[in-house]
PDB file of C-alpha atoms in Angstrom:
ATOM      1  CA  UNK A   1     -12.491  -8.994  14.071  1.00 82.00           C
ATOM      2  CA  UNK A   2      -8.596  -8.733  14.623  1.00 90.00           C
ATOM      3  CA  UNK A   3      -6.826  -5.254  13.143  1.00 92.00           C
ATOM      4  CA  UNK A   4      -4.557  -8.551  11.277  1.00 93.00           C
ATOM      5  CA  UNK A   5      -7.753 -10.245   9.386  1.00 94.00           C
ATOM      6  CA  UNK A   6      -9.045  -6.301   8.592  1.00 97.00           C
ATOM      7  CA  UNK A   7      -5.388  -5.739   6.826  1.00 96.00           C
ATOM      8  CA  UNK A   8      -5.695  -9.087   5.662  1.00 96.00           C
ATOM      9  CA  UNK A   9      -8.605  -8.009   3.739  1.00 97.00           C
ATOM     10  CA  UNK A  10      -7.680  -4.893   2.212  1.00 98.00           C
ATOM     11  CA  UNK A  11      -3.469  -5.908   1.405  1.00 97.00           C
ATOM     12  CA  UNK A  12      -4.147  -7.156  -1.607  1.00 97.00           C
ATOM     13  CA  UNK A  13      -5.941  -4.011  -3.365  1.00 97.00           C
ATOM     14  CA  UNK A  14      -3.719  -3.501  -6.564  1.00 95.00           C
ATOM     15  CA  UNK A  15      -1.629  -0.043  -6.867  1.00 92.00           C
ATOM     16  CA  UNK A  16      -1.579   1.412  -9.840  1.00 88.00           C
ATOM     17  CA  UNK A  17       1.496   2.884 -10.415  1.00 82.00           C
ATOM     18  CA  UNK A  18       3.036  -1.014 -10.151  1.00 86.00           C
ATOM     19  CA  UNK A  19       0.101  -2.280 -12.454  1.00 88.00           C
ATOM     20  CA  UNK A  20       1.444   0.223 -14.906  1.00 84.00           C
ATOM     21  CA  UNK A  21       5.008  -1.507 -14.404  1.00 84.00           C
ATOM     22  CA  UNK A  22       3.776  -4.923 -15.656  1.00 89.00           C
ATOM     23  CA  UNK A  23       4.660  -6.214 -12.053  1.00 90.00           C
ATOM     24  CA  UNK A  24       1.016  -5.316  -9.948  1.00 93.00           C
ATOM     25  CA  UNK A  25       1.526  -5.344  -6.218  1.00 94.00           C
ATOM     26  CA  UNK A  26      -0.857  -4.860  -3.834  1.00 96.00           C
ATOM     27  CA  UNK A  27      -1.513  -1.864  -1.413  1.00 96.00           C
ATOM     28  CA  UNK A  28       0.427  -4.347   1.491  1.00 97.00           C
ATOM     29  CA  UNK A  29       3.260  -5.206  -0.655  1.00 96.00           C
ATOM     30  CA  UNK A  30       3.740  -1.747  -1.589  1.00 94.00           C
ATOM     31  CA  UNK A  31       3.931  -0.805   2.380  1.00 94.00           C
ATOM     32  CA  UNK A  32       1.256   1.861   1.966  1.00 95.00           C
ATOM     33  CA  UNK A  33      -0.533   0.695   4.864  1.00 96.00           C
ATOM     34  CA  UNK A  34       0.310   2.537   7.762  1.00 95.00           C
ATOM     35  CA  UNK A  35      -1.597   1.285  10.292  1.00 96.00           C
ATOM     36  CA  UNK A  36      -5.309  -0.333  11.009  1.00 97.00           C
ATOM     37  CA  UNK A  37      -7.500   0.419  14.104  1.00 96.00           C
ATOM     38  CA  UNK A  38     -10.786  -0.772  15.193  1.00 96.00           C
ATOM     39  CA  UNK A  39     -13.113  -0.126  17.899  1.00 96.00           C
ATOM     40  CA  UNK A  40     -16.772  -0.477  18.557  1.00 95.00           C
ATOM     41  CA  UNK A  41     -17.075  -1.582  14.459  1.00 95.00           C
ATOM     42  CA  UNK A  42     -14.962   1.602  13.049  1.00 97.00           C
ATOM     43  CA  UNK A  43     -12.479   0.745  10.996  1.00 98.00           C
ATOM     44  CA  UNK A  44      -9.573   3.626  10.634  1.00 98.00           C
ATOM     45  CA  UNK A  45      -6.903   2.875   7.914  1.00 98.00           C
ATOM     46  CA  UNK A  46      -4.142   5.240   7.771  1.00 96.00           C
ATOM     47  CA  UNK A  47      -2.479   4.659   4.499  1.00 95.00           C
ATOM     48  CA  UNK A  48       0.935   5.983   2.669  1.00 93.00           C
ATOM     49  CA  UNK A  49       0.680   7.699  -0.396  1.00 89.00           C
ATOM     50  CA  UNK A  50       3.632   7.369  -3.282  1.00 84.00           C
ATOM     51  CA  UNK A  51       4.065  10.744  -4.386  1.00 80.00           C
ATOM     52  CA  UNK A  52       2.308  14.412  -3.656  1.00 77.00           C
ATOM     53  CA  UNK A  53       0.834  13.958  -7.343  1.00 78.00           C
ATOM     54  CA  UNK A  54      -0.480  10.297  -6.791  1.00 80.00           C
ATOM     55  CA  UNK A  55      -4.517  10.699  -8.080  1.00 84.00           C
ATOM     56  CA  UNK A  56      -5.576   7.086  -6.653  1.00 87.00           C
ATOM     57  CA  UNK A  57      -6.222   8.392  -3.056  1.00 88.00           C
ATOM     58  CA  UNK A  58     -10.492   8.471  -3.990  1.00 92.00           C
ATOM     59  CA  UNK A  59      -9.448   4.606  -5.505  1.00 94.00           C
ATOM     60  CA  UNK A  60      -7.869   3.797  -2.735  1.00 95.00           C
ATOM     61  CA  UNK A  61     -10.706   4.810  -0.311  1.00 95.00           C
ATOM     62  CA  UNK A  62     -13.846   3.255  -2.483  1.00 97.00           C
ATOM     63  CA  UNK A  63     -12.089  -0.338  -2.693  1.00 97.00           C
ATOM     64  CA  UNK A  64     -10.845  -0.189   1.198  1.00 98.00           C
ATOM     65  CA  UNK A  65     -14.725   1.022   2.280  1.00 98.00           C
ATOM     66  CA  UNK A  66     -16.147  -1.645  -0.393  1.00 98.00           C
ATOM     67  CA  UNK A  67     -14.231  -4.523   1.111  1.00 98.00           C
ATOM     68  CA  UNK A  68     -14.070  -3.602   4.914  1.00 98.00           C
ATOM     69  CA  UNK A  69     -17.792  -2.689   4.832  1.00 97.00           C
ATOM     70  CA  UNK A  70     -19.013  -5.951   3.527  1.00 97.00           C
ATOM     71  CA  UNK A  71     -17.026  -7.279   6.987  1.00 96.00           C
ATOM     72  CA  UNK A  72     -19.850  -8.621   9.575  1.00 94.00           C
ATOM     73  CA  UNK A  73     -19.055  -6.133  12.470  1.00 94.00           C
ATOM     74  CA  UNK A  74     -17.789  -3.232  10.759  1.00 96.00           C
ATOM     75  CA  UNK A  75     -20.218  -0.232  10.679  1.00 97.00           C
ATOM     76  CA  UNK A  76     -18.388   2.499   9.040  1.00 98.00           C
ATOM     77  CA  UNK A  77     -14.834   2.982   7.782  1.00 98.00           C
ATOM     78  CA  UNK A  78     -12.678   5.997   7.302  1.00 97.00           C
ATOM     79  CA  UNK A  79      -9.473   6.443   5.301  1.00 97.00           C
ATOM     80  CA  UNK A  80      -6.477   8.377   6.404  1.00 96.00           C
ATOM     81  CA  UNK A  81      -3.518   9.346   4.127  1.00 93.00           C
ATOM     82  CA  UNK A  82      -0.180  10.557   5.359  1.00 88.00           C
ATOM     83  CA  UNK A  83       0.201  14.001   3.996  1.00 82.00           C
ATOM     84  CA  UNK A  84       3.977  14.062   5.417  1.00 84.00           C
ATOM     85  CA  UNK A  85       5.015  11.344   2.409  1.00 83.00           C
ATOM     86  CA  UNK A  86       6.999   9.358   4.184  1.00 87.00           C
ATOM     87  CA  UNK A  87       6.483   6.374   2.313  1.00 88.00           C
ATOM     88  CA  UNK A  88       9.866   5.391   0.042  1.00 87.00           C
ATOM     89  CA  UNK A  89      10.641   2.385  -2.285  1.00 86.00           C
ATOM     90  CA  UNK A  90      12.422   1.059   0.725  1.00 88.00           C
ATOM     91  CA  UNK A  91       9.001   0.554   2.078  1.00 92.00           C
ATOM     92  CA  UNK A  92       7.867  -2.210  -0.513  1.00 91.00           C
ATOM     93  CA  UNK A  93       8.347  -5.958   1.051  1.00 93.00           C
ATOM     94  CA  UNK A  94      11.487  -7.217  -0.254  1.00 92.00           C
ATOM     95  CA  UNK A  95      10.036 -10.070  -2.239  1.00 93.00           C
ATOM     96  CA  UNK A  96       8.143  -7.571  -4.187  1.00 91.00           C
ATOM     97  CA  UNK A  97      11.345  -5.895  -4.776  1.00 88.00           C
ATOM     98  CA  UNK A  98      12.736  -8.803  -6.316  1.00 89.00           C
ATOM     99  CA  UNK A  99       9.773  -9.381  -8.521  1.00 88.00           C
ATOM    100  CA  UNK A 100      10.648  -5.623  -9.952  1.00 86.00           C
ATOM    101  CA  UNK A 101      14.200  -6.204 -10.449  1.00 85.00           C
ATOM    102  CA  UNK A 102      13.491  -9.114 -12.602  1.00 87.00           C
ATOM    103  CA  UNK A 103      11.470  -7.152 -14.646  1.00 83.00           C
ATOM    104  CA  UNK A 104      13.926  -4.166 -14.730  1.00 85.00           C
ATOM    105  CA  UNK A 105      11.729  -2.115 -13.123  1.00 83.00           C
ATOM    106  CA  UNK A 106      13.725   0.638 -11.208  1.00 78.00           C
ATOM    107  CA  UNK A 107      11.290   3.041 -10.543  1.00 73.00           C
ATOM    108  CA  UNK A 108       7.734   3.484  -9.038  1.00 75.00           C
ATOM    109  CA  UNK A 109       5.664   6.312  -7.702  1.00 70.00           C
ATOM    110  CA  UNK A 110       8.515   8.711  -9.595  1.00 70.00           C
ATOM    111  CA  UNK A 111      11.279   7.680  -6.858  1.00 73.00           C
ATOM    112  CA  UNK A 112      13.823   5.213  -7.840  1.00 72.00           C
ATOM    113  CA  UNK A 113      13.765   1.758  -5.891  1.00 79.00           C
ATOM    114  CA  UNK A 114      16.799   0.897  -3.908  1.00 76.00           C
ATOM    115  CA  UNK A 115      19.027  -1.598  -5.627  1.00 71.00           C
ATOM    116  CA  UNK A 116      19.966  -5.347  -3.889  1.00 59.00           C
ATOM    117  CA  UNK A 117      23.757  -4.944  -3.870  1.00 43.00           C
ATOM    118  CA  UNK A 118      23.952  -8.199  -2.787  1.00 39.00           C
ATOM    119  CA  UNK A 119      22.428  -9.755  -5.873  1.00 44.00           C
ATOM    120  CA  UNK A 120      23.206  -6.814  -8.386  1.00 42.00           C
ATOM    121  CA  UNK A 121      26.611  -5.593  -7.125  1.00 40.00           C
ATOM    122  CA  UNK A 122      27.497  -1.887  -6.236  1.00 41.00           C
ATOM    123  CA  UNK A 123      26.602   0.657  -8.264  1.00 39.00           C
TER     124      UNK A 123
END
């Protein structure tokens, strides 16, 4: 099993915080996922989290274990969050940026998203 088709599986796991917004995006889209590693059937995600306060790391873990354990080959899975919060707004795939914007959404995990001055004009 390729670290791709193991983030393949787990991307699509909804956040919250944008299900709240009316616009849900999925842990990939979002750009919470850091990194995946495998070896000898452990799987090691090392995810972003949105804010210090963010309550959906346990969430998080139970549907990333659920779906990567039900993988043929993987034998145990652990989940790693960055406790530096370096994840931004900036992080979230621009096409999920643009789904936002149409909704006027200009905030998510408490930080304000960056704005498409291209399509929007300068502030």
């Amino acid at each position: 099993m390729t670290e791709q088709a193991l983030r393949e599986c787990i991307q699509d796991i909804p956040d919250p915080c944008s299900c709240a917004t009316g616009v849900p995006l999925g842990i990939g889209e979002m750009g919470l996922i850091e990194s995946v590693k495998h070896l000898d059937g452990e799987v090691t995600v090392r995810m972003h989290i949105t804010s210090p306060m963010c309550m959906m790391a346990a969430y998080f873990m139970r549907e990333i274990e659920q779906r990567l354990l039900a993988l043929e080959g993987v034998t145990a899975v652990r989940v790693e969050f960055d406790k530096d919060l370096r994840w931004t707004p900036g992080d979230i795939q621009p096409e999920a940026r643009e789904r936002l914007a149409a909704k006027r959404i200009t905030m998510l995990g408490g930080r304000l998203l960056p704005r498409d001055e291209a399509r929007t004009g300068p502030a």
